[in-house]
GROMACS .gro file of C-alpha atoms in nm:
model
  222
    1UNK     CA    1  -8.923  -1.447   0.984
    2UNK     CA    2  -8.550  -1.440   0.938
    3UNK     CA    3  -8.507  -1.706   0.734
    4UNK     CA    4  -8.741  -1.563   0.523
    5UNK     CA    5  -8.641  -1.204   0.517
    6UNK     CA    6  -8.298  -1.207   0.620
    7UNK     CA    7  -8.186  -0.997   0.891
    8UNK     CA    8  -8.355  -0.663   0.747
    9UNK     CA    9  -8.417  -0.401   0.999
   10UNK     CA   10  -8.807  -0.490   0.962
   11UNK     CA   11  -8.769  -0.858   1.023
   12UNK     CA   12  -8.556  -0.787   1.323
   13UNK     CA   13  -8.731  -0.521   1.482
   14UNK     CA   14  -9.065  -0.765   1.463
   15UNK     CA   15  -8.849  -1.015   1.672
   16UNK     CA   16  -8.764  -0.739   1.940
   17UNK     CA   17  -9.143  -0.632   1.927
   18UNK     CA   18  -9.258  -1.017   2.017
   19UNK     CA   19  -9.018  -0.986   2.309
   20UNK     CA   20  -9.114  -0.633   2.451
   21UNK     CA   21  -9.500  -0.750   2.347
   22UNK     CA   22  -9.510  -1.113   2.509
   23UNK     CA   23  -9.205  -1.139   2.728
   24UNK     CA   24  -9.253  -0.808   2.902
   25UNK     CA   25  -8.911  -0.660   2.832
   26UNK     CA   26  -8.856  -0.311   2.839
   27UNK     CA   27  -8.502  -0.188   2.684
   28UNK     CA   28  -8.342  -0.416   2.378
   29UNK     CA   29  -8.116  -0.400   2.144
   30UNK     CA   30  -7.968  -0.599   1.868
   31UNK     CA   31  -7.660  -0.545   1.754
   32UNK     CA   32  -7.488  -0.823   1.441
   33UNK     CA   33  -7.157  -0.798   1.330
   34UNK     CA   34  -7.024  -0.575   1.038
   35UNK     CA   35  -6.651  -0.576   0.967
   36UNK     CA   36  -6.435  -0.443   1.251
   37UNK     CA   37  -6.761  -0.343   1.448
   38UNK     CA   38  -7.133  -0.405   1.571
   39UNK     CA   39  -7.408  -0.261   1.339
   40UNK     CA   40  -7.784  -0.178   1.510
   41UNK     CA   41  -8.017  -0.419   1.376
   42UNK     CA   42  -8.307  -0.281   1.543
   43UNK     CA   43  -8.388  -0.140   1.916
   44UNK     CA   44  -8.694  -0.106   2.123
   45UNK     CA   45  -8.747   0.127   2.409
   46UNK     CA   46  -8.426   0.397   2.386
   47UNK     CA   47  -8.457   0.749   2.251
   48UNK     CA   48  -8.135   0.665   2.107
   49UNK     CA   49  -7.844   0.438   2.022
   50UNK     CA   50  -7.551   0.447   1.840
   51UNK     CA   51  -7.600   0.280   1.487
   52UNK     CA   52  -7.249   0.122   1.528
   53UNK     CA   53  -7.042  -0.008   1.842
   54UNK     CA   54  -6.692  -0.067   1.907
   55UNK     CA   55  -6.680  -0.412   2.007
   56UNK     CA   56  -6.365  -0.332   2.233
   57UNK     CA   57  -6.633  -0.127   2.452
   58UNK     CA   58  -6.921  -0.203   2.679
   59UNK     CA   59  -7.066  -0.489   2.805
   60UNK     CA   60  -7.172  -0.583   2.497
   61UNK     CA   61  -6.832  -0.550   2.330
   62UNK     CA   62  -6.719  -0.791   2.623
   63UNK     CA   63  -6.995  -1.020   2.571
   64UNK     CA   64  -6.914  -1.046   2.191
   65UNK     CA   65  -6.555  -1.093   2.268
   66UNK     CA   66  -6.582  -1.316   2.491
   67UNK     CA   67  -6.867  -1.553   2.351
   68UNK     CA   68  -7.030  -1.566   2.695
   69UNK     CA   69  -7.368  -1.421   2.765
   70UNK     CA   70  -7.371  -1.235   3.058
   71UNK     CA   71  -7.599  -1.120   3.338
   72UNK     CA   72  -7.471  -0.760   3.532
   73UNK     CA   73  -7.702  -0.693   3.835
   74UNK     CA   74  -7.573  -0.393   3.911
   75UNK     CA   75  -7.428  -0.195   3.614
   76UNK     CA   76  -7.322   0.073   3.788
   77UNK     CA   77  -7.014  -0.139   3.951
   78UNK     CA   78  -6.920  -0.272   3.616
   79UNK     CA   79  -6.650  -0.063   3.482
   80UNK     CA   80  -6.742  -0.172   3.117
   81UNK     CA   81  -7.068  -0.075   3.126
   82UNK     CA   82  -7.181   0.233   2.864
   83UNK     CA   83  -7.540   0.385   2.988
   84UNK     CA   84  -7.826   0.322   2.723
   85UNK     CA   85  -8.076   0.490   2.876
   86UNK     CA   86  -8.089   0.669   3.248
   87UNK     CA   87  -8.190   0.491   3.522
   88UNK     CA   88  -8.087   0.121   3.369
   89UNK     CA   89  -7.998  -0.099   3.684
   90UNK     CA   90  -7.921  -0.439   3.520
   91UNK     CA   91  -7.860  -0.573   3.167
   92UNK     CA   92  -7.825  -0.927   3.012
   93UNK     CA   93  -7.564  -0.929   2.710
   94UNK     CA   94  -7.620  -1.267   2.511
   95UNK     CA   95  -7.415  -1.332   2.206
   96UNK     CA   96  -7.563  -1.501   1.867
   97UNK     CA   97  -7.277  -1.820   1.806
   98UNK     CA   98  -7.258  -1.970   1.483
   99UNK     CA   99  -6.947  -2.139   1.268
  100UNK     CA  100  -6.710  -2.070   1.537
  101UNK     CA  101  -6.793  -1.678   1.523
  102UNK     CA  102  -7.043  -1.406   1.727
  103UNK     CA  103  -7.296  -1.302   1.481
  104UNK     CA  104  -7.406  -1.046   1.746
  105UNK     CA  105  -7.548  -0.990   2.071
  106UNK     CA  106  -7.890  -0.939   2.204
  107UNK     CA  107  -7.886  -0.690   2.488
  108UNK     CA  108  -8.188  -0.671   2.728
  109UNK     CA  109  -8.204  -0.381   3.008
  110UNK     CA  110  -8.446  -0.289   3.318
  111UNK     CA  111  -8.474  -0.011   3.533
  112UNK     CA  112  -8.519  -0.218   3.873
  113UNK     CA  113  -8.306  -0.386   4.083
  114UNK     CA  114  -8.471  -0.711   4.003
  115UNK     CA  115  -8.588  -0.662   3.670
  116UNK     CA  116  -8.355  -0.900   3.524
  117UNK     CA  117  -8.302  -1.256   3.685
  118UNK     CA  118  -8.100  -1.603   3.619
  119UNK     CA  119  -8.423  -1.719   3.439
  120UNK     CA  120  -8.435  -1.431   3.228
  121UNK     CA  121  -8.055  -1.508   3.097
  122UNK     CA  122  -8.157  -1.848   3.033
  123UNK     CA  123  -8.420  -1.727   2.830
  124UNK     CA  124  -8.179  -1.456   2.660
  125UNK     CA  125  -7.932  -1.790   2.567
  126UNK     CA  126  -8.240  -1.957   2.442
  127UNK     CA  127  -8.369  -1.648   2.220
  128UNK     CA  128  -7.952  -1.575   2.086
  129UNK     CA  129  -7.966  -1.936   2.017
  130UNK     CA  130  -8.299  -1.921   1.757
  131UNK     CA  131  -8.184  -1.629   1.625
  132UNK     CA  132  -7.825  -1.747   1.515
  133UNK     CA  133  -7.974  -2.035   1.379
  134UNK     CA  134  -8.226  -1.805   1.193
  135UNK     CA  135  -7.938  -1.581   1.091
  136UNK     CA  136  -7.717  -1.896   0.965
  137UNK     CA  137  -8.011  -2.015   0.778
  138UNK     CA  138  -8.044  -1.662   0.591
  139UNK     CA  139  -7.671  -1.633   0.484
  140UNK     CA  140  -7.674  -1.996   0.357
  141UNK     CA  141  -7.992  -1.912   0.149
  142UNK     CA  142  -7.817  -1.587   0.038
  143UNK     CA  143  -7.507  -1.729  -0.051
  144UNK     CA  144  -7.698  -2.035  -0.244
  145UNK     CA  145  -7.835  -1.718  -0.419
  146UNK     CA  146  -7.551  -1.519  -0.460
  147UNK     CA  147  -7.376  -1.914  -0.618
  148UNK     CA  148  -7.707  -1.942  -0.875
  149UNK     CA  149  -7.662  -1.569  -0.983
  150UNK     CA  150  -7.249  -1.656  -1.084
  151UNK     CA  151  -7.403  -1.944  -1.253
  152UNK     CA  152  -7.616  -1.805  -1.471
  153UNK     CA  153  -7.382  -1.508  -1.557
  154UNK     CA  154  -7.112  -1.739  -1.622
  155UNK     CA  155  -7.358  -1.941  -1.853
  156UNK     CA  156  -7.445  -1.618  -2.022
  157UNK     CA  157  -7.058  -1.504  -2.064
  158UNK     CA  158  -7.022  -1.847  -2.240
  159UNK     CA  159  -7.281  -1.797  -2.484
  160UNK     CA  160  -7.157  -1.419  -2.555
  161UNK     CA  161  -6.846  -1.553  -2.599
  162UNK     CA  162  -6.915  -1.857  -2.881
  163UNK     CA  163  -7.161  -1.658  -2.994
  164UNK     CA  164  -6.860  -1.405  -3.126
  165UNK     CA  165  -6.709  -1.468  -3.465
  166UNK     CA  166  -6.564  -1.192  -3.592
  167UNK     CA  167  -6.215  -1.205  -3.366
  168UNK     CA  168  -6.220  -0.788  -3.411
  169UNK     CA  169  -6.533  -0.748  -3.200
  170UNK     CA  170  -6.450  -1.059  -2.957
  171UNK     CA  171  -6.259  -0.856  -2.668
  172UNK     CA  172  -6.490  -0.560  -2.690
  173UNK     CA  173  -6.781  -0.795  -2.592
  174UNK     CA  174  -6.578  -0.999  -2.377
  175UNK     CA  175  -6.504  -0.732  -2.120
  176UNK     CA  176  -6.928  -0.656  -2.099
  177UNK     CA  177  -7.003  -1.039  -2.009
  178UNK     CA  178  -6.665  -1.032  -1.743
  179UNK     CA  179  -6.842  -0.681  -1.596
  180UNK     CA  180  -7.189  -0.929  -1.574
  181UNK     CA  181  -6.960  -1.194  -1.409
  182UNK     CA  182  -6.755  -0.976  -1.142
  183UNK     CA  183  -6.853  -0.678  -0.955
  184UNK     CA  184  -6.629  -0.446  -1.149
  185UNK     CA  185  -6.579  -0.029  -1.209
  186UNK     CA  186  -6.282  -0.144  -1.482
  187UNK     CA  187  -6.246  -0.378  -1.653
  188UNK     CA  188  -5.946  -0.445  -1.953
  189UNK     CA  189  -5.836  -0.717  -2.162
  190UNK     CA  190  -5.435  -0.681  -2.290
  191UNK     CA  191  -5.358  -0.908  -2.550
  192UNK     CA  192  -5.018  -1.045  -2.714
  193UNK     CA  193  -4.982  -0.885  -3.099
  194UNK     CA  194  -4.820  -1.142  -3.272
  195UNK     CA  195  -4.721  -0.932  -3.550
  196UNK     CA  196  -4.491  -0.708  -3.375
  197UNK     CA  197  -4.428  -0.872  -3.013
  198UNK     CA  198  -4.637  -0.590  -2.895
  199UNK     CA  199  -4.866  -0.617  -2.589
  200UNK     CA  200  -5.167  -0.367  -2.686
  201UNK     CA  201  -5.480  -0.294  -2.518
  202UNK     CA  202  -5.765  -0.429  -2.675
  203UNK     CA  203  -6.082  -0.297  -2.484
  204UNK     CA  204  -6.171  -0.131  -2.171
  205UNK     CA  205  -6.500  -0.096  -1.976
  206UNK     CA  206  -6.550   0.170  -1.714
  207UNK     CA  207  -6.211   0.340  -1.927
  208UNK     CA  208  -6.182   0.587  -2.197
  209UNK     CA  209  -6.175   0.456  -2.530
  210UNK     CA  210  -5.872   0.635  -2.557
  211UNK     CA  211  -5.678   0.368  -2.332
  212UNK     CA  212  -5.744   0.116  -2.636
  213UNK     CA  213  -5.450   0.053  -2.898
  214UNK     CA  214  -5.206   0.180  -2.577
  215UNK     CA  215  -4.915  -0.046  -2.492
  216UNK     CA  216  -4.828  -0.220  -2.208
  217UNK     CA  217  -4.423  -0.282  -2.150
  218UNK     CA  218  -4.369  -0.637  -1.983
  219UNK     CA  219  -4.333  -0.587  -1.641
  220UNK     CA  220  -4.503  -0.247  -1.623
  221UNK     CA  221  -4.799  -0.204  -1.349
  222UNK     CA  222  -4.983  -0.516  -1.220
   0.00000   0.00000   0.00000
């Protein structure tokens, strides 16, 4: 379902809703990695969460620090531990591995004193472990996308390009097919004036067309 879907909060809350259906568990969370913190993927069983985490916090911050998945019997004596949901006695923190890096961490909680055993963070390790390689497998498919997509607009700003004759119109055109090439808000082309030594402006995107015909002193901004 990943692999298909990518990690969308649909696809991932059907994976938590396989575990709470046929495994029984309660109180989960998913939490992947998002810049400098942990971004909810999906949850089952809390009122609330917070959409992000500080990954310096928690057990599950540990746990994603660390690498190591994690079974706490007793929350209450770990001084790490940030309540989910009232009454929670013990959690298992497992962390999704891949390419040397924590994709996330799956978090499973129970109110009893035994809701949790060594079996069930074996299973946790085993679950973490499908879903990283689900998770790799999506962001290899989306970055073979993202590759095909740079392709084809660099085969389009080719044919834009020789497809140009009249030199007068070529930079206006050419700063459209870089805009279909690179995620831009500006983009300008500066060009050499050979009849006075000049450096001029010659076309803008995402500028006024004011900026065009200005000159640029060498060794003036970037």
């Amino acid at each position: 379902l990943l692999a298909e879907q990518g990690p969308v909060p649909a696809a991932l809350d059907a994976v938590l809703g396989e575990l709470e259906e046929r495994m029984g568990y309660r109180f989960l969370t998913l939490y992947l990695a998002e810049g400098a913190g942990l971004q909810l993927g999906a949850q089952r069983g809390y009122r609330a969460v917070p959409e992000r985490l500080d990954p310096g916090r928690g057990v599950i911050g540990r746990v994603y620090r660390t690498g190591l998945a994690e079974l706490v019997l007793d929350v209450q004596s770990d001084p790490d531990y940030v309540p989910g949901a009232e009454g929670i006695v013990t959690e298992i923190a497992a962390p999704l591995l891949g390419d040397g890096a924590t994709l996330g961490v799956l978090n499973i909680e129970a109110l009893q004193p035994d809701g949790l055993t060594r079996d069930d963070l074996r299973l946790a390790r085993a679950i973490a472990d499908r879903l990283s390689s689900a998770l790799r497998r999506s962001q290899a498919q989306e970055a073979l996308r993202d590759r095909m997509r740079l392709f084809a607009a660099l085969t389009e700003f080719a044919r834009v390009a020789n497809a140009i004759l009249d030199p007068q119109h070529l930079a206006a055109a050419l700063v459209d097919a870089v805009g279909g090439v690179i995620p831009s808000d500006t983009v300008g082309i500066t060009t050499l004036d050979r009849n006075d030594g000049q450096y001029r402006v010659r076309a803008v995107r995402g500028l006024t067309e004011d900026a065009v015909g200005a000159i640029i002193q060498p060794g003036d901004g970037n």
